[in-house]
Amino acid sequence: MDCGVPRELLDDLTAEFDSLRTLVPSGTNLRLPTPAVGWDVGAGVSHLIGCDLLAEEAVRAPGEFRRARPATDVGLAELLEGHITARKDLPVERLRQEWADAFAAMLRAFTSSRREQRVPWFGPPMSPATLATARLMEYFAHGQDVADALKIVRRPTDRLRHVCHLGFVTFEFSFANRGLPVPPSPPRVELRLPSGRSWARGPEGADAVVTGDALDFALVVTQRKHPLDTSLTCRGEVAEQWLAIAQCFAGPPGPGARG
C-alpha cells in the first residue's frame, strides 16, 4: 500500500515539530504573550496539540470526524478555544508530553494513510499529503509566534518550500474567503530558499509577479508579517492585492498581515 504522504514531507513535518519543541523546554514561562492577540506560549502549544489530534482523527476515522465537526465558524472557534482552555493550567512538562503524544499519533495516521484517500477537514476534503502540508504550515506559523515571544531568531530552512507552496495554491481562496472577485490567473512567484536554491510557481510571462525571499513570503501568507515590512517586490495590481490579504490557513478571514 502506497503511503498517502511522501516520506520527505513526513520527515520535514517531524523536523518542524522537533525544532519548535526545543524552544519550549522544561522551565519555559508558558504565560509569555505572543504576537497572536490574546494568546500566550501555552495557548499556541495547546492549539497545535488540539489540531494534531483533530488531524489524526480525520485521517484515521473520517466518519467520526465528520460527525463531530462543527457546522459553523462560531462552532469551530469554540472548539479551538476549548483546546486551549482545557490545557491552560497544565505544567510545562505535562503539556510537552501531551504534545509529543498527539504528534506521534498524527504521524502514525499519516504513515498509515492511502494515496487515494480523501480526508475531511474544515473546508473541502483534501489528500493526506495536503493535510500534512497544512500541519507543517501551522507549526511554522505558531512556531514563529513562540519564537517572537521568547525573543529567539530561528534559522530558516528549505522546509519553507512547503509553506510557500500552500501560500501559492490558496491564491483563489484568499480572495473568495473575503467575498472578493478572484482574478483570472495567479501571479508568478519567484523566491530564494534559505539554501540559495530557486523556487517558482505560476505562469511564466505573467503580468503580475512576486519576487523575493522565501521566508518573507511564508511570513506574509501566514499573516505573520506585513508585505511592506519585507523585501518582497510586487509587479502588477493583482500581486499587490493578493499579498495584502494572503491567507494560507483554513477558516474565516484572518485579521490580515501584521503591521
mmCIF file of C-alpha atoms in Angstrom:
data_model
loop_
_atom_site.group_PDB
_atom_site.id
_atom_site.type_symbol
_atom_site.label_atom_id
_atom_site.label_comp_id
_atom_site.label_asym_id
_atom_site.label_seq_id
_atom_site.Cartn_x
_atom_site.Cartn_y
_atom_site.Cartn_z
ATOM 1 C CA MET A 1 0.000 0.000 0.000
ATOM 2 C CA ASP A 2 1.370 3.385 -1.040
ATOM 3 C CA CYS A 3 1.563 5.818 1.859
ATOM 4 C CA GLY A 4 -0.602 8.870 1.301
ATOM 5 C CA VAL A 5 2.172 11.236 2.420
ATOM 6 C CA PRO A 6 5.650 11.266 0.821
ATOM 7 C CA ARG A 7 8.452 10.283 3.182
ATOM 8 C CA GLU A 8 10.235 13.576 2.558
ATOM 9 C CA LEU A 9 7.178 15.524 3.698
ATOM 10 C CA LEU A 10 6.785 13.384 6.826
ATOM 11 C CA ASP A 11 10.459 13.941 7.637
ATOM 12 C CA ASP A 12 10.104 17.697 7.157
ATOM 13 C CA LEU A 13 6.963 17.806 9.308
ATOM 14 C CA THR A 14 8.786 15.911 12.055
ATOM 15 C CA ALA A 15 11.772 18.244 11.803
ATOM 16 C CA GLU A 16 9.473 21.265 12.134
ATOM 17 C CA PHE A 17 7.894 19.716 15.246
ATOM 18 C CA ASP A 18 11.295 18.922 16.758
ATOM 19 C CA SER A 19 12.586 22.412 16.010
ATOM 20 C CA LEU A 20 9.650 24.088 17.743
ATOM 21 C CA ARG A 21 9.622 21.715 20.702
ATOM 22 C CA THR A 22 13.240 22.589 21.504
ATOM 23 C CA LEU A 23 12.084 26.194 22.008
ATOM 24 C CA VAL A 24 9.742 25.114 24.815
ATOM 25 C CA PRO A 25 11.897 23.135 27.276
ATOM 26 C CA SER A 26 11.173 22.500 30.939
ATOM 27 C CA GLY A 27 11.016 25.774 32.807
ATOM 28 C CA THR A 28 9.566 27.768 29.910
ATOM 29 C CA ASN A 29 7.213 30.533 31.000
ATOM 30 C CA LEU A 30 4.021 29.460 29.232
ATOM 31 C CA ARG A 31 2.312 32.743 30.113
ATOM 32 C CA LEU A 32 4.573 34.879 27.927
ATOM 33 C CA PRO A 33 2.332 36.719 25.445
ATOM 34 C CA THR A 34 2.861 36.076 21.745
ATOM 35 C CA PRO A 35 2.135 38.442 18.844
ATOM 36 C CA ALA A 36 -1.107 36.482 18.289
ATOM 37 C CA VAL A 37 -3.590 38.681 20.151
ATOM 38 C CA GLY A 38 -4.837 37.044 23.344
ATOM 39 C CA TRP A 39 -2.531 34.039 23.046
ATOM 40 C CA ASP A 40 0.452 33.168 25.182
ATOM 41 C CA VAL A 41 3.085 30.477 24.554
ATOM 42 C CA GLY A 42 0.972 27.841 26.282
ATOM 43 C CA ALA A 43 -2.046 28.702 24.126
ATOM 44 C CA GLY A 44 0.000 28.311 20.954
ATOM 45 C CA VAL A 45 1.236 24.878 22.008
ATOM 46 C CA SER A 46 -2.245 23.818 23.161
ATOM 47 C CA HIS A 47 -3.692 24.845 19.798
ATOM 48 C CA LEU A 48 -1.138 22.688 17.993
ATOM 49 C CA ILE A 49 -1.939 19.730 20.257
ATOM 50 C CA GLY A 50 -5.663 20.043 19.619
ATOM 51 C CA CYS A 51 -5.261 20.350 15.852
ATOM 52 C CA ASP A 52 -2.827 17.416 15.723
ATOM 53 C CA LEU A 53 -5.471 15.295 17.461
ATOM 54 C CA LEU A 54 -8.140 16.505 15.035
ATOM 55 C CA ALA A 55 -5.895 15.683 12.069
ATOM 56 C CA GLU A 56 -5.221 12.217 13.472
ATOM 57 C CA GLU A 57 -8.947 11.518 13.772
ATOM 58 C CA ALA A 58 -9.720 12.950 10.330
ATOM 59 C CA VAL A 59 -7.214 10.578 8.711
ATOM 60 C CA ARG A 60 -7.859 7.500 10.872
ATOM 61 C CA ALA A 61 -11.624 7.779 11.403
ATOM 62 C CA PRO A 62 -13.121 10.215 8.873
ATOM 63 C CA GLY A 63 -16.698 9.260 9.732
ATOM 64 C CA GLU A 64 -16.214 10.112 13.398
ATOM 65 C CA PHE A 65 -14.520 13.369 12.451
ATOM 66 C CA ARG A 66 -17.415 14.393 10.178
ATOM 67 C CA ARG A 67 -20.000 13.664 12.866
ATOM 68 C CA ALA A 68 -18.149 15.759 15.449
ATOM 69 C CA ARG A 69 -17.107 18.582 13.117
ATOM 70 C CA PRO A 70 -18.743 21.946 13.950
ATOM 71 C CA ALA A 71 -21.180 23.153 11.312
ATOM 72 C CA THR A 72 -20.431 26.873 11.712
ATOM 73 C CA ASP A 73 -17.435 29.185 12.044
ATOM 74 C CA VAL A 74 -18.636 30.037 15.556
ATOM 75 C CA GLY A 75 -18.676 26.359 16.466
ATOM 76 C CA LEU A 76 -15.183 25.910 15.058
ATOM 77 C CA ALA A 77 -13.895 28.879 17.051
ATOM 78 C CA GLU A 78 -15.415 27.413 20.218
ATOM 79 C CA LEU A 79 -13.831 24.029 19.507
ATOM 80 C CA LEU A 80 -10.378 25.537 19.010
ATOM 81 C CA GLU A 81 -10.748 27.728 22.092
ATOM 82 C CA GLY A 82 -11.683 24.612 24.058
ATOM 83 C CA HIS A 83 -8.319 23.051 23.191
ATOM 84 C CA ILE A 84 -6.614 25.996 24.854
ATOM 85 C CA THR A 85 -8.909 26.237 27.874
ATOM 86 C CA ALA A 86 -8.589 22.524 28.662
ATOM 87 C CA ARG A 87 -4.800 22.815 28.951
ATOM 88 C CA LYS A 88 -4.298 26.324 30.324
ATOM 89 C CA ASP A 89 -3.276 25.136 33.805
ATOM 90 C CA LEU A 90 -1.045 22.232 32.776
ATOM 91 C CA PRO A 91 2.594 22.406 33.896
ATOM 92 C CA VAL A 92 5.070 22.629 31.055
ATOM 93 C CA GLU A 93 6.269 19.008 31.353
ATOM 94 C CA ARG A 94 2.713 17.660 31.165
ATOM 95 C CA LEU A 95 1.985 19.913 28.207
ATOM 96 C CA ARG A 96 5.147 18.753 26.448
ATOM 97 C CA GLN A 97 4.173 15.106 26.972
ATOM 98 C CA GLU A 98 0.656 15.635 25.604
ATOM 99 C CA TRP A 99 2.237 17.455 22.675
ATOM 100 C CA ALA A 100 4.630 14.598 21.901
ATOM 101 C CA ASP A 101 1.835 12.023 22.202
ATOM 102 C CA ALA A 102 -0.539 13.957 19.936
ATOM 103 C CA PHE A 103 2.097 14.500 17.272
ATOM 104 C CA ALA A 104 3.151 10.839 17.340
ATOM 105 C CA ALA A 105 -0.479 9.751 16.916
ATOM 106 C CA MET A 106 -0.925 12.100 13.964
ATOM 107 C CA LEU A 107 2.291 10.855 12.377
ATOM 108 C CA ARG A 108 1.125 7.246 12.686
ATOM 109 C CA ALA A 109 -2.144 8.153 10.990
ATOM 110 C CA PHE A 110 -0.335 9.864 8.123
ATOM 111 C CA THR A 111 2.014 6.888 7.747
ATOM 112 C CA SER A 112 -0.973 4.524 7.501
ATOM 113 C CA SER A 113 -2.906 6.726 5.070
ATOM 114 C CA ARG A 114 -3.518 5.854 1.422
ATOM 115 C CA ARG A 115 -2.622 7.978 -1.559
ATOM 116 C CA GLU A 116 -6.154 7.846 -2.987
ATOM 117 C CA GLN A 117 -7.738 8.740 0.370
ATOM 118 C CA ARG A 118 -9.720 11.964 0.763
ATOM 119 C CA VAL A 119 -9.572 13.448 4.245
ATOM 120 C CA PRO A 120 -12.381 15.628 5.654
ATOM 121 C CA TRP A 121 -11.304 18.902 7.213
ATOM 122 C CA PHE A 122 -12.692 22.392 7.853
ATOM 123 C CA GLY A 123 -13.436 23.064 4.201
ATOM 124 C CA PRO A 124 -13.216 20.834 1.127
ATOM 125 C CA PRO A 125 -11.801 17.304 1.583
ATOM 126 C CA MET A 126 -8.114 17.003 0.791
ATOM 127 C CA SER A 127 -5.395 14.431 0.295
ATOM 128 C CA PRO A 128 -3.369 13.223 3.300
ATOM 129 C CA ALA A 129 -0.332 14.969 1.798
ATOM 130 C CA THR A 130 -2.155 18.300 1.631
ATOM 131 C CA LEU A 131 -3.266 17.984 5.252
ATOM 132 C CA ALA A 132 0.303 17.127 6.289
ATOM 133 C CA THR A 133 1.494 20.234 4.448
ATOM 134 C CA ALA A 134 -1.122 22.290 6.277
ATOM 135 C CA ARG A 135 0.079 20.915 9.608
ATOM 136 C CA LEU A 136 3.672 21.850 8.747
ATOM 137 C CA MET A 137 2.475 25.339 7.854
ATOM 138 C CA GLU A 138 0.767 25.672 11.242
ATOM 139 C CA TYR A 139 3.918 24.512 13.006
ATOM 140 C CA PHE A 140 5.879 27.162 11.144
ATOM 141 C CA ALA A 141 3.349 29.927 11.853
ATOM 142 C CA HIS A 142 2.758 29.221 15.534
ATOM 143 C CA GLY A 143 6.439 28.442 15.918
ATOM 144 C CA GLN A 144 7.135 31.981 14.748
ATOM 145 C CA ASP A 145 4.739 33.296 17.402
ATOM 146 C CA VAL A 146 6.530 31.305 20.106
ATOM 147 C CA ALA A 147 9.964 32.369 18.871
ATOM 148 C CA ASP A 148 8.894 36.022 18.869
ATOM 149 C CA ALA A 149 7.553 35.685 22.421
ATOM 150 C CA LEU A 150 10.844 34.160 23.566
ATOM 151 C CA LYS A 151 12.864 36.702 21.529
ATOM 152 C CA ILE A 152 14.565 33.911 19.590
ATOM 153 C CA VAL A 153 15.602 34.293 15.950
ATOM 154 C CA ARG A 154 15.089 30.966 14.218
ATOM 155 C CA ARG A 155 17.362 29.831 11.423
ATOM 156 C CA PRO A 156 15.188 29.330 8.325
ATOM 157 C CA THR A 157 15.379 26.084 6.361
ATOM 158 C CA ASP A 158 14.234 24.853 2.980
ATOM 159 C CA ARG A 159 11.205 23.357 4.735
ATOM 160 C CA LEU A 160 9.744 26.763 3.950
ATOM 161 C CA ARG A 161 9.034 25.479 0.434
ATOM 162 C CA HIS A 162 6.012 23.604 1.794
ATOM 163 C CA VAL A 163 4.591 26.784 3.332
ATOM 164 C CA CYS A 164 5.291 28.708 0.135
ATOM 165 C CA HIS A 165 3.521 26.034 -1.914
ATOM 166 C CA LEU A 166 0.464 26.247 0.318
ATOM 167 C CA GLY A 167 0.581 30.023 0.096
ATOM 168 C CA PHE A 168 0.553 29.863 -3.691
ATOM 169 C CA VAL A 169 -2.224 27.285 -4.106
ATOM 170 C CA THR A 170 -4.506 29.277 -1.762
ATOM 171 C CA PHE A 171 -4.398 32.311 -4.075
ATOM 172 C CA GLU A 172 -8.052 31.900 -5.118
ATOM 173 C CA PHE A 173 -9.134 31.081 -1.560
ATOM 174 C CA SER A 174 -7.594 34.302 -0.230
ATOM 175 C CA PHE A 175 -9.962 36.349 -2.415
ATOM 176 C CA ALA A 176 -13.050 34.137 -2.270
ATOM 177 C CA ASN A 177 -12.837 33.841 1.511
ATOM 178 C CA ARG A 178 -13.299 37.618 1.748
ATOM 179 C CA GLY A 179 -16.076 37.737 -0.826
ATOM 180 C CA LEU A 180 -13.805 39.423 -3.368
ATOM 181 C CA PRO A 181 -13.697 38.676 -7.108
ATOM 182 C CA VAL A 182 -10.996 36.128 -7.903
ATOM 183 C CA PRO A 183 -8.519 37.357 -10.537
ATOM 184 C CA PRO A 184 -8.470 35.189 -13.667
ATOM 185 C CA SER A 185 -4.912 33.970 -13.110
ATOM 186 C CA PRO A 186 -2.372 33.984 -10.269
ATOM 187 C CA PRO A 187 0.869 35.926 -10.288
ATOM 188 C CA ARG A 188 4.202 34.333 -10.983
ATOM 189 C CA VAL A 189 6.057 33.752 -7.696
ATOM 190 C CA GLU A 190 9.868 33.534 -7.767
ATOM 191 C CA LEU A 191 11.631 33.027 -4.433
ATOM 192 C CA ARG A 192 15.046 32.257 -2.948
ATOM 193 C CA LEU A 193 15.121 29.399 -0.455
ATOM 194 C CA PRO A 194 17.492 29.618 2.543
ATOM 195 C CA SER A 195 19.880 27.193 0.790
ATOM 196 C CA GLY A 196 20.155 29.588 -2.133
ATOM 197 C CA ARG A 197 18.068 27.398 -4.420
ATOM 198 C CA SER A 198 15.352 28.968 -6.547
ATOM 199 C CA TRP A 199 11.666 28.144 -6.089
ATOM 200 C CA ALA A 200 8.975 29.255 -8.513
ATOM 201 C CA ARG A 201 5.278 28.749 -9.173
ATOM 202 C CA GLY A 202 2.763 30.296 -11.532
ATOM 203 C CA PRO A 203 2.680 31.090 -15.245
ATOM 204 C CA GLU A 204 5.888 32.289 -16.840
ATOM 205 C CA GLY A 205 5.436 35.636 -18.506
ATOM 206 C CA ALA A 206 2.599 36.629 -16.161
ATOM 207 C CA ASP A 207 1.813 40.337 -15.873
ATOM 208 C CA ALA A 208 1.808 40.066 -12.071
ATOM 209 C CA VAL A 209 4.963 38.831 -10.347
ATOM 210 C CA VAL A 210 6.085 38.413 -6.726
ATOM 211 C CA THR A 211 9.815 38.022 -6.101
ATOM 212 C CA GLY A 212 11.988 37.849 -3.014
ATOM 213 C CA ASP A 213 12.931 35.725 -0.050
ATOM 214 C CA ALA A 214 11.042 32.513 0.773
ATOM 215 C CA LEU A 215 10.971 33.343 4.487
ATOM 216 C CA ASP A 216 9.341 36.698 3.810
ATOM 217 C CA PHE A 217 6.720 35.107 1.558
ATOM 218 C CA ALA A 218 5.979 32.406 4.144
ATOM 219 C CA LEU A 219 5.562 35.022 6.875
ATOM 220 C CA VAL A 220 3.193 37.046 4.694
ATOM 221 C CA VAL A 221 0.914 34.175 3.616
ATOM 222 C CA THR A 222 0.646 33.008 7.245
ATOM 223 C CA GLN A 223 -0.137 36.627 8.209
ATOM 224 C CA ARG A 224 2.873 36.892 10.489
ATOM 225 C CA LYS A 225 4.364 39.879 8.688
ATOM 226 C CA HIS A 226 3.100 42.768 6.589
ATOM 227 C CA PRO A 227 4.394 42.666 3.000
ATOM 228 C CA LEU A 228 5.663 46.243 3.303
ATOM 229 C CA ASP A 229 7.907 45.091 6.155
ATOM 230 C CA THR A 230 9.619 42.519 3.921
ATOM 231 C CA SER A 231 11.995 42.510 0.973
ATOM 232 C CA LEU A 232 9.293 41.131 -1.335
ATOM 233 C CA THR A 233 8.708 43.048 -4.535
ATOM 234 C CA CYS A 234 5.439 43.065 -6.465
ATOM 235 C CA ARG A 235 4.770 43.892 -10.080
ATOM 236 C CA GLY A 236 1.160 44.365 -11.026
ATOM 237 C CA GLU A 237 -2.015 45.246 -9.157
ATOM 238 C CA VAL A 238 -3.085 41.611 -8.680
ATOM 239 C CA ALA A 239 0.173 40.773 -6.904
ATOM 240 C CA GLU A 240 -0.218 43.728 -4.540
ATOM 241 C CA GLN A 241 -3.872 42.939 -3.816
ATOM 242 C CA TRP A 242 -3.071 39.307 -3.109
ATOM 243 C CA LEU A 243 -0.230 39.895 -0.666
ATOM 244 C CA ALA A 244 -2.381 42.349 1.288
ATOM 245 C CA ILE A 245 -4.962 39.609 2.008
ATOM 246 C CA ALA A 246 -2.999 36.379 1.506
ATOM 247 C CA GLN A 247 -4.175 33.614 3.843
ATOM 248 C CA CYS A 248 -2.964 30.033 3.566
ATOM 249 C CA PHE A 249 -4.847 28.680 6.590
ATOM 250 C CA ALA A 250 -8.450 27.469 6.750
ATOM 251 C CA GLY A 251 -11.263 29.332 8.461
ATOM 252 C CA PRO A 252 -12.826 32.784 8.208
ATOM 253 C CA PRO A 253 -10.721 35.720 7.012
ATOM 254 C CA GLY A 254 -7.868 36.471 9.361
ATOM 255 C CA PRO A 255 -7.137 39.995 10.569
ATOM 256 C CA GLY A 256 -4.657 40.482 7.749
ATOM 257 C CA ALA A 257 -0.918 40.817 7.738
ATOM 258 C CA ARG A 258 0.671 42.279 10.836
ATOM 259 C CA GLY A 259 1.954 45.792 10.568
#
